[in-house]
PDB file of C-alpha atoms in Angstrom:
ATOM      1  CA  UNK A  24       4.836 -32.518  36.312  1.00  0.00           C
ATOM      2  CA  UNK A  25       5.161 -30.802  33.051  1.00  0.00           C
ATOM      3  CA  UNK A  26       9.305 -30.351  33.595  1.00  0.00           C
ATOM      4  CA  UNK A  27      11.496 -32.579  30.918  1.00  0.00           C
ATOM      5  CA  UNK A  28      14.630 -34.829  32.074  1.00  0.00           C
ATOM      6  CA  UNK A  29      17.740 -35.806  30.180  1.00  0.00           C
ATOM      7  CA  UNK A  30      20.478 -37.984  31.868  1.00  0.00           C
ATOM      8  CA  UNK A  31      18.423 -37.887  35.040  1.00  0.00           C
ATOM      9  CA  UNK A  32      18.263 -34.298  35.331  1.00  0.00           C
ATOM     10  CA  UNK A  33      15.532 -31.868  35.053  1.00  0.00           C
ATOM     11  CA  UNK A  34      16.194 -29.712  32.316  1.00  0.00           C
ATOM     12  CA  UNK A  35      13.321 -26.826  32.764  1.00  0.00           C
ATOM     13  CA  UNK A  36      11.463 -25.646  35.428  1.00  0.00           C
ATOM     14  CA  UNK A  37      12.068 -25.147  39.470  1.00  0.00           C
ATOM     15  CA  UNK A  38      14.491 -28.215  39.807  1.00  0.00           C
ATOM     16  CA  UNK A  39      16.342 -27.401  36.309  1.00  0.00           C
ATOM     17  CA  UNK A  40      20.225 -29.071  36.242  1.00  0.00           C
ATOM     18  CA  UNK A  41      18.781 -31.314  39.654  1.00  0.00           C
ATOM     19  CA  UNK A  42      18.143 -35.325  40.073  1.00  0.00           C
ATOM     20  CA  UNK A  43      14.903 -36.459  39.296  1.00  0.00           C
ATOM     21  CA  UNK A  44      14.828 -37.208  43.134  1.00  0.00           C
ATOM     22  CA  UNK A  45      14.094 -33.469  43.868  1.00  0.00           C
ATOM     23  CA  UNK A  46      10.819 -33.308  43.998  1.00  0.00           C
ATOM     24  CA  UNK A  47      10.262 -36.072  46.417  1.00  0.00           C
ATOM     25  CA  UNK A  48      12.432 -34.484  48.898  1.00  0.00           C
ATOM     26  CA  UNK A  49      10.786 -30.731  48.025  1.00  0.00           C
ATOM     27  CA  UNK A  50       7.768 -32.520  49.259  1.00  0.00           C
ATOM     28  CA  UNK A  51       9.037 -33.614  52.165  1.00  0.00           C
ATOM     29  CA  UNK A  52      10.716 -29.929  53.374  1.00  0.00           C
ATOM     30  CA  UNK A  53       6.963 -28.793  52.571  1.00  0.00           C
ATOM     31  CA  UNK A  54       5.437 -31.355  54.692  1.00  0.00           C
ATOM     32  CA  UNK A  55       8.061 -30.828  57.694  1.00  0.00           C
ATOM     33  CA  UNK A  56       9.855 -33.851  57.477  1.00  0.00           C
ATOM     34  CA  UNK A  57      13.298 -32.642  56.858  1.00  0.00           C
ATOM     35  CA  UNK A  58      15.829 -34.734  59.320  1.00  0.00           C
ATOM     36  CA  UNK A  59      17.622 -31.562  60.337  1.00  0.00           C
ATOM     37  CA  UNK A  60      17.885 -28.041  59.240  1.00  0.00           C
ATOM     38  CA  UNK A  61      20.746 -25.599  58.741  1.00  0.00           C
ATOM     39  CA  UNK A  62      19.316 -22.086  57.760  1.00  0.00           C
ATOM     40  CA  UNK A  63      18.433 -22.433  54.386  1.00  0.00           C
ATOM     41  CA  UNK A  64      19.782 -26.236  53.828  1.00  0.00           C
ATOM     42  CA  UNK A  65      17.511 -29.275  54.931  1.00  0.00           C
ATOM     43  CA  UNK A  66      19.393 -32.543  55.403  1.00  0.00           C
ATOM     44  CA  UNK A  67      17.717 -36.363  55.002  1.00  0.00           C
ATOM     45  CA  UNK A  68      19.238 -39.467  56.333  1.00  0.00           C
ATOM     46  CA  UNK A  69      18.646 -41.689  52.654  1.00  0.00           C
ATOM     47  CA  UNK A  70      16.218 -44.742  53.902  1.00  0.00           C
ATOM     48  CA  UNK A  71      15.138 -48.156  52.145  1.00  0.00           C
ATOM     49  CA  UNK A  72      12.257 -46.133  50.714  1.00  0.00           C
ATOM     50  CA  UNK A  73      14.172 -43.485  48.978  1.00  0.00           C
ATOM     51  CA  UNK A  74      16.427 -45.846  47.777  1.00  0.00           C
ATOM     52  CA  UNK A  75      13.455 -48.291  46.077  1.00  0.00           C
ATOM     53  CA  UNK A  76      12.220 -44.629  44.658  1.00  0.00           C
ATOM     54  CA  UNK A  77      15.653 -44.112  43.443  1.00  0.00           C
ATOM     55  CA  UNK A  78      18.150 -46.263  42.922  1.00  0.00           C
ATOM     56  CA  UNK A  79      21.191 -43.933  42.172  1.00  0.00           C
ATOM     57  CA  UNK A  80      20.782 -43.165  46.230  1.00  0.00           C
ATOM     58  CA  UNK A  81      22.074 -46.504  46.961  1.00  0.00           C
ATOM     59  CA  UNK A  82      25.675 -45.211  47.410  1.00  0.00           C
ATOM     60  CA  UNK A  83      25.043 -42.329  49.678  1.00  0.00           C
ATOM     61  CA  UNK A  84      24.060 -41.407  53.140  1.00  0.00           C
ATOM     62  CA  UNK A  85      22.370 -38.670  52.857  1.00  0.00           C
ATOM     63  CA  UNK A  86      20.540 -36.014  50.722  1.00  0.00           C
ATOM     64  CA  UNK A  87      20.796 -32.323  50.954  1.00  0.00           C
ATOM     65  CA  UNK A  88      18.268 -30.049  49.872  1.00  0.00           C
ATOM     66  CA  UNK A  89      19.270 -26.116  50.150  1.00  0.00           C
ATOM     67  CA  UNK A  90      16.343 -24.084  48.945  1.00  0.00           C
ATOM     68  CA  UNK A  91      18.057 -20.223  47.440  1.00  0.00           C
ATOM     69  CA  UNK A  92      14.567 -18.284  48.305  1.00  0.00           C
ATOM     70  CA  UNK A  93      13.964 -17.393  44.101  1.00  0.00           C
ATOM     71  CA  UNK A  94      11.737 -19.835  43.501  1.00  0.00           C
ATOM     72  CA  UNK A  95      14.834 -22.657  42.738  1.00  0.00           C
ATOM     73  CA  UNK A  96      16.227 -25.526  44.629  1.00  0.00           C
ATOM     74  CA  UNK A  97      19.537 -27.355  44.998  1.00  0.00           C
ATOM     75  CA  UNK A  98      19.789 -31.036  45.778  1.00  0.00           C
ATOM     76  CA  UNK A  99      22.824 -33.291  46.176  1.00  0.00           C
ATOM     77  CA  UNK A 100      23.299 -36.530  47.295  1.00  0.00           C
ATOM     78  CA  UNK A 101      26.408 -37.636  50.159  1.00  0.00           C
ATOM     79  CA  UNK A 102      28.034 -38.729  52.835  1.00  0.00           C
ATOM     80  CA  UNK A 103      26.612 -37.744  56.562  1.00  0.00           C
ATOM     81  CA  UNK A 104      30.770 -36.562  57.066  1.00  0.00           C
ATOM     82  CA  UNK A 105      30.290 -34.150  54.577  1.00  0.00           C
ATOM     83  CA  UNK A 106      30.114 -30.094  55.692  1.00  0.00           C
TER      84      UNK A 106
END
């Protein structure tokens, strides 16, 4: 992947301003594996996997991936709680 990071963050490119956990999960909505679905916003219950990927998951529950339909994605990490 040609995209830089700074601070964790892609700063070019498709996942520009997101975690450097975005394109794992990207992959994952491509290959169907999304835990649930809400329109346009794909939610993943975090596992021990994700977390020995990436670390900074340890403290959350849950990833959610919301993809705009330009061409960009949005990825945060949270609490299952959250709406």
């Amino acid at each position: 992947m040609s995209e830089s990071v700074f601070n964790g963050k892609f700063t070019s490119g498709k996942f520009a301003g997101q975690p450097v956990y975005a394109p794992y999960f990207w992959d994952q909505v491509k290959r169907g594996m999304a835990d649930d679905k809400n329109g346009n916003v794909y939610l993943f219950d975090i596992t021990p996997k994700d977390v020995d990927k990436f670390s900074d998951l340890d403290k959350f529950e849950v990833v959610r991936l919301y993809d705009d339909g330009n061409g960009f994605v949005t990825v945060e990490a949270g609490y299952d709680d959250e709406d």
